[in-house]
Amino acid sequence: MGTSRTNGSLYTNIQNKIATVEFGHPASNSFVSELLQRLTKTLDELSQNEEVSLVVLRSEGDGPFCAGASFNELMAVSSQEEGTVFFSGFAHVLNAMRRCSQPIIGRVQGKAVGGGVGLIAACDYVFASVDAAVRLSELTIGIAPLVIAPAVERKIGLAGLAEMSLAPTEWKNAYWGKEKGLFSKVYDTRREMDKELDHFISQLGSNNPEALRELKKVLWQGTDHWDQLLPARAAITGNLALSPHTKKALEAFKK
């Protein structure tokens, strides 16, 4: 049972030095701007919490993992400034995940589109069910996955990014994601996935937290420039969202 709140939900539970962050939204676990801001703030706070060794990122329910950014908010963008602010939401979250002191373990139970793929790519280790298909559909509405591209490319390479983004209507299944490095493990059932996830985080979380933090730094070395890169990409995407082509495509999707 997922949330019915129009602004979405975000819950954090800390047990045995493991912080589980669960987000949800009635529209296929998509993100409105407020929810992105809350997730960014939560990750930054957890990063400073020395009592936390690991972060688990998951979404509500048994359906989609994440449908990306709010379609309704995208439809409402009417200026360059609004577009930049809108697309900066995922830029801030990805940078928060990158600079988070603790490794982030993703739990993906279903489909992910657009920004949802970016979230998966920014996790350090990902458990997925066989239902976890992924797609970058941005070109179908006249924009491009520019903000999340650095995170996706870092995980699956430039060729993988091209394969996904240039085929915006094509779903890639969970085993494709594992082969490319987007997923670390894929399971036939969610029950099996959760059982193995619980064992994994229990074992990993028992390690020296200082060692985990130092390893996290190494895993993300060479990405400090993302603080400037991702907001710049958000500005470009915001401009694309105002183009007549995009407005026409959005109207067609609305119908």
CSV table of C-alpha atoms in Angstrom, one decimal:
chain,number,residue,atom,x,y,z
A,1,MET,CA,0.0,0.0,0.0
A,2,GLY,CA,1.6,3.3,-1.1
A,3,THR,CA,1.1,6.8,0.0
A,4,SER,CA,-1.8,8.9,-1.1
A,5,ARG,CA,-0.1,12.2,-0.4
A,6,THR,CA,0.2,14.5,-3.4
A,7,ASN,CA,3.6,15.8,-2.1
A,8,GLY,CA,4.8,12.2,-1.6
A,9,SER,CA,6.2,10.6,1.5
A,10,LEU,CA,9.7,10.1,2.8
A,11,TYR,CA,10.5,8.0,5.9
A,12,THR,CA,13.9,7.2,7.5
A,13,ASN,CA,14.4,4.4,9.9
A,14,ILE,CA,17.8,3.8,11.7
A,15,GLN,CA,18.5,0.4,13.2
A,16,ASN,CA,21.8,-1.2,14.0
A,17,LYS,CA,23.7,1.6,12.3
A,18,ILE,CA,21.8,1.1,9.0
A,19,ALA,CA,19.5,3.9,7.8
A,20,THR,CA,16.7,2.9,5.5
A,21,VAL,CA,15.2,5.7,3.5
A,22,GLU,CA,11.9,5.0,1.8
A,23,PHE,CA,10.2,7.4,-0.7
A,24,GLY,CA,6.8,7.2,-2.2
A,25,HIS,CA,4.3,9.0,-4.4
A,26,PRO,CA,0.8,7.9,-5.7
A,27,ALA,CA,2.0,8.6,-9.3
A,28,SER,CA,4.2,5.5,-9.6
A,29,ASN,CA,6.7,6.8,-7.0
A,30,SER,CA,7.6,9.8,-9.1
A,31,PHE,CA,9.2,12.9,-7.5
A,32,VAL,CA,7.6,16.3,-7.0
A,33,SER,CA,10.1,19.1,-6.3
A,34,GLU,CA,9.3,19.1,-2.6
A,35,LEU,CA,10.1,15.4,-2.3
A,36,LEU,CA,13.4,15.8,-4.1
A,37,GLN,CA,14.3,18.6,-1.7
A,38,ARG,CA,13.4,16.4,1.3
A,39,LEU,CA,15.5,13.5,0.0
A,40,THR,CA,18.5,15.8,-0.6
A,41,LYS,CA,18.2,17.2,3.0
A,42,THR,CA,17.8,13.7,4.5
A,43,LEU,CA,20.9,12.3,2.7
A,44,ASP,CA,23.0,15.3,3.7
A,45,GLU,CA,21.9,14.8,7.4
A,46,LEU,CA,22.6,11.1,7.3
A,47,SER,CA,26.1,11.8,5.8
A,48,GLN,CA,26.9,13.8,9.0
A,49,ASN,CA,25.6,11.1,11.3
A,50,GLU,CA,28.5,9.1,12.7
A,51,GLU,CA,26.0,6.5,14.1
A,52,VAL,CA,25.1,5.4,10.5
A,53,SER,CA,27.3,3.0,8.6
A,54,LEU,CA,25.1,2.3,5.6
A,55,VAL,CA,22.1,3.8,3.8
A,56,VAL,CA,19.5,1.7,2.1
A,57,LEU,CA,17.4,3.5,-0.5
A,58,ARG,CA,14.0,2.0,-1.5
A,59,SER,CA,10.6,3.0,-2.7
A,60,GLU,CA,7.1,2.1,-1.5
A,61,GLY,CA,4.9,-0.7,-2.6
A,62,ASP,CA,5.2,-3.6,-5.0
A,63,GLY,CA,4.9,-1.6,-8.3
A,64,PRO,CA,7.3,0.8,-10.0
A,65,PHE,CA,10.5,1.7,-8.3
A,66,CYS,CA,10.4,5.3,-9.6
A,67,ALA,CA,8.8,7.1,-12.6
A,68,GLY,CA,11.3,9.9,-12.5
A,69,ALA,CA,10.3,13.6,-12.1
A,70,SER,CA,6.7,14.8,-11.7
A,71,PHE,CA,5.0,15.0,-15.1
A,72,ASN,CA,2.5,17.5,-13.8
A,73,GLU,CA,5.2,19.8,-12.6
A,74,LEU,CA,7.1,19.5,-15.9
A,75,MET,CA,3.9,20.4,-17.8
A,76,ALA,CA,3.7,23.6,-15.6
A,77,VAL,CA,7.2,24.9,-16.5
A,78,SER,CA,6.8,28.2,-18.2
A,79,SER,CA,10.1,30.0,-17.9
A,80,GLN,CA,13.8,29.3,-18.1
A,81,GLU,CA,14.1,29.9,-14.3
A,82,GLU,CA,11.3,27.5,-13.5
A,83,GLY,CA,12.8,24.9,-15.8
A,84,THR,CA,16.3,25.2,-14.2
A,85,VAL,CA,14.8,24.9,-10.7
A,86,PHE,CA,12.7,21.9,-11.8
A,87,PHE,CA,15.5,19.9,-13.3
A,88,SER,CA,17.9,20.9,-10.5
A,89,GLY,CA,15.9,18.7,-8.2
A,90,PHE,CA,17.5,15.5,-9.4
A,91,ALA,CA,20.9,17.3,-9.7
A,92,HIS,CA,20.8,18.1,-6.0
A,93,VAL,CA,19.8,14.5,-5.1
A,94,LEU,CA,22.5,12.9,-7.2
A,95,ASN,CA,25.1,15.2,-5.7
A,96,ALA,CA,23.8,14.4,-2.2
A,97,MET,CA,24.2,10.6,-3.0
A,98,ARG,CA,27.6,11.2,-4.4
A,99,ARG,CA,28.9,13.1,-1.4
A,100,CYS,CA,27.1,11.0,1.2
A,101,SER,CA,29.7,9.6,3.6
A,102,GLN,CA,28.2,6.1,3.7
A,103,PRO,CA,27.8,3.6,0.9
A,104,ILE,CA,24.2,3.6,-0.5
A,105,ILE,CA,22.6,0.3,-1.2
A,106,GLY,CA,19.6,0.4,-3.6
A,107,ARG,CA,16.6,-1.9,-3.5
A,108,VAL,CA,14.7,-1.9,-6.8
A,109,GLN,CA,11.5,-3.9,-6.9
A,110,GLY,CA,10.0,-2.7,-10.2
A,111,LYS,CA,10.4,-0.4,-13.3
A,112,ALA,CA,12.3,2.8,-13.3
A,113,VAL,CA,12.2,5.6,-15.8
A,114,GLY,CA,14.3,8.7,-16.4
A,115,GLY,CA,15.4,10.2,-13.0
A,116,GLY,CA,14.6,6.8,-11.4
A,117,VAL,CA,17.4,5.3,-13.4
A,118,GLY,CA,19.6,8.1,-12.3
A,119,LEU,CA,18.9,7.2,-8.6
A,120,ILE,CA,19.8,3.6,-9.3
A,121,ALA,CA,23.0,4.6,-11.0
A,122,ALA,CA,24.0,6.8,-8.1
A,123,CYS,CA,23.7,3.9,-5.6
A,124,ASP,CA,26.9,2.1,-4.7
A,125,TYR,CA,25.4,-1.4,-4.8
A,126,VAL,CA,22.0,-2.4,-6.1
A,127,PHE,CA,19.7,-5.3,-5.4
A,128,ALA,CA,16.9,-5.8,-8.0
A,129,SER,CA,14.0,-8.1,-8.7
A,130,VAL,CA,13.4,-9.6,-12.2
A,131,ASP,CA,10.7,-6.9,-12.6
A,132,ALA,CA,13.2,-4.1,-12.5
A,133,ALA,CA,13.2,-3.0,-16.1
A,134,VAL,CA,14.6,0.4,-17.0
A,135,ARG,CA,14.1,3.1,-19.7
A,136,LEU,CA,15.3,6.6,-20.5
A,137,SER,CA,12.3,8.0,-22.2
A,138,GLU,CA,13.3,11.7,-22.2
A,139,LEU,CA,13.7,12.1,-26.0
A,140,THR,CA,10.0,11.1,-26.5
A,141,ILE,CA,9.0,14.4,-24.8
A,142,GLY,CA,11.6,16.6,-26.5
A,143,ILE,CA,14.2,16.7,-23.7
A,144,ALA,CA,17.3,14.6,-23.0
A,145,PRO,CA,18.6,12.8,-19.9
A,146,LEU,CA,21.4,15.4,-19.4
A,147,VAL,CA,21.3,15.7,-15.6
A,148,ILE,CA,21.4,12.0,-14.9
A,149,ALA,CA,23.8,11.2,-17.8
A,150,PRO,CA,27.0,11.4,-15.7
A,151,ALA,CA,25.7,9.0,-13.1
A,152,VAL,CA,24.4,6.6,-15.7
A,153,GLU,CA,27.5,6.7,-17.8
A,154,ARG,CA,29.7,6.2,-14.7
A,155,LYS,CA,27.9,2.9,-14.1
A,156,ILE,CA,27.2,1.5,-17.6
A,157,GLY,CA,29.6,3.4,-19.8
A,158,LEU,CA,29.0,5.8,-22.7
A,159,ALA,CA,27.9,3.0,-25.0
A,160,GLY,CA,25.3,1.8,-22.5
A,161,LEU,CA,24.1,5.4,-22.0
A,162,ALA,CA,23.7,5.8,-25.8
A,163,GLU,CA,21.9,2.4,-26.1
A,164,MET,CA,19.3,3.5,-23.5
A,165,SER,CA,18.9,7.2,-24.4
A,166,LEU,CA,18.7,6.8,-28.2
A,167,ALA,CA,16.1,4.1,-27.8
A,168,PRO,CA,13.7,6.0,-25.6
A,169,THR,CA,10.7,3.7,-26.0
A,170,GLU,CA,12.6,0.5,-25.3
A,171,TRP,CA,12.6,-1.2,-21.9
A,172,LYS,CA,15.9,-2.9,-20.8
A,173,ASN,CA,15.2,-5.8,-18.6
A,174,ALA,CA,16.8,-6.5,-15.2
A,175,TYR,CA,19.4,-8.9,-16.6
A,176,TRP,CA,20.5,-6.3,-19.2
A,177,GLY,CA,21.0,-4.0,-16.2
A,178,LYS,CA,23.1,-6.5,-14.3
A,179,GLU,CA,25.2,-7.2,-17.4
A,180,LYS,CA,25.9,-3.5,-17.8
A,181,GLY,CA,26.7,-2.9,-14.1
A,182,LEU,CA,23.6,-1.0,-13.2
A,183,PHE,CA,22.4,-3.8,-10.9
A,184,SER,CA,24.7,-5.8,-8.7
A,185,LYS,CA,22.3,-8.7,-8.0
A,186,VAL,CA,19.0,-9.8,-9.7
A,187,TYR,CA,16.5,-12.1,-8.1
A,188,ASP,CA,13.5,-14.0,-9.4
A,189,THR,CA,11.3,-12.9,-6.5
A,190,ARG,CA,11.1,-9.9,-4.3
A,191,ARG,CA,11.0,-12.2,-1.2
A,192,GLU,CA,14.3,-13.7,-2.2
A,193,MET,CA,15.7,-10.3,-3.0
A,194,ASP,CA,14.7,-8.9,0.4
A,195,LYS,CA,16.1,-12.0,2.2
A,196,GLU,CA,19.5,-11.6,0.5
A,197,LEU,CA,19.4,-7.8,1.0
A,198,ASP,CA,18.9,-8.1,4.7
A,199,HIS,CA,21.8,-10.6,5.0
A,200,PHE,CA,24.0,-8.4,2.9
A,201,ILE,CA,23.5,-5.2,4.8
A,202,SER,CA,23.8,-7.0,8.1
A,203,GLN,CA,27.2,-8.3,7.1
A,204,LEU,CA,28.4,-5.1,5.4
A,205,GLY,CA,27.2,-2.9,8.2
A,206,SER,CA,29.3,-4.8,10.7
A,207,ASN,CA,32.5,-3.7,9.1
A,208,ASN,CA,34.6,-0.8,10.3
A,209,PRO,CA,32.6,2.4,9.5
A,210,GLU,CA,35.7,4.4,8.9
A,211,ALA,CA,36.8,1.9,6.3
A,212,LEU,CA,33.4,2.1,4.6
A,213,ARG,CA,33.6,5.9,4.5
A,214,GLU,CA,37.1,5.8,3.0
A,215,LEU,CA,36.0,3.3,0.4
A,216,LYS,CA,33.1,5.5,-0.5
A,217,LYS,CA,35.5,8.3,-1.3
A,218,VAL,CA,37.5,6.1,-3.6
A,219,LEU,CA,34.4,4.9,-5.4
A,220,TRP,CA,33.5,8.4,-6.3
A,221,GLN,CA,36.8,10.0,-6.9
A,222,GLY,CA,37.0,12.3,-9.9
A,223,THR,CA,33.4,13.5,-9.6
A,224,ASP,CA,33.8,16.7,-7.6
A,225,HIS,CA,33.1,18.7,-10.7
A,226,TRP,CA,29.5,17.4,-10.6
A,227,ASP,CA,28.6,20.3,-8.2
A,228,GLN,CA,28.9,22.5,-11.2
A,229,LEU,CA,28.2,20.1,-14.0
A,230,LEU,CA,24.8,18.8,-12.9
A,231,PRO,CA,23.2,22.3,-12.3
A,232,ALA,CA,24.6,23.4,-15.7
A,233,ARG,CA,22.9,20.4,-17.3
A,234,ALA,CA,19.7,21.3,-15.5
A,235,ALA,CA,19.7,24.8,-17.0
A,236,ILE,CA,20.2,23.3,-20.5
A,237,THR,CA,17.3,20.8,-19.9
A,238,GLY,CA,15.1,23.6,-18.6
A,239,ASN,CA,15.6,25.5,-21.8
A,240,LEU,CA,14.7,22.4,-23.8
A,241,ALA,CA,11.5,22.0,-21.9
A,242,LEU,CA,10.3,25.4,-23.2
A,243,SER,CA,10.8,24.5,-26.9
A,244,PRO,CA,7.7,24.3,-29.1
A,245,HIS,CA,8.6,20.7,-29.9
A,246,THR,CA,8.6,19.7,-26.2
A,247,LYS,CA,5.4,21.6,-25.4
A,248,LYS,CA,3.6,19.9,-28.3
A,249,ALA,CA,4.9,16.5,-27.2
A,250,LEU,CA,3.8,17.1,-23.6
A,251,GLU,CA,0.3,18.1,-24.8
A,252,ALA,CA,0.1,14.8,-26.8
A,253,PHE,CA,1.1,12.8,-23.7
A,254,LYS,CA,-1.5,14.6,-21.6
A,255,LYS,CA,-4.2,13.6,-24.0
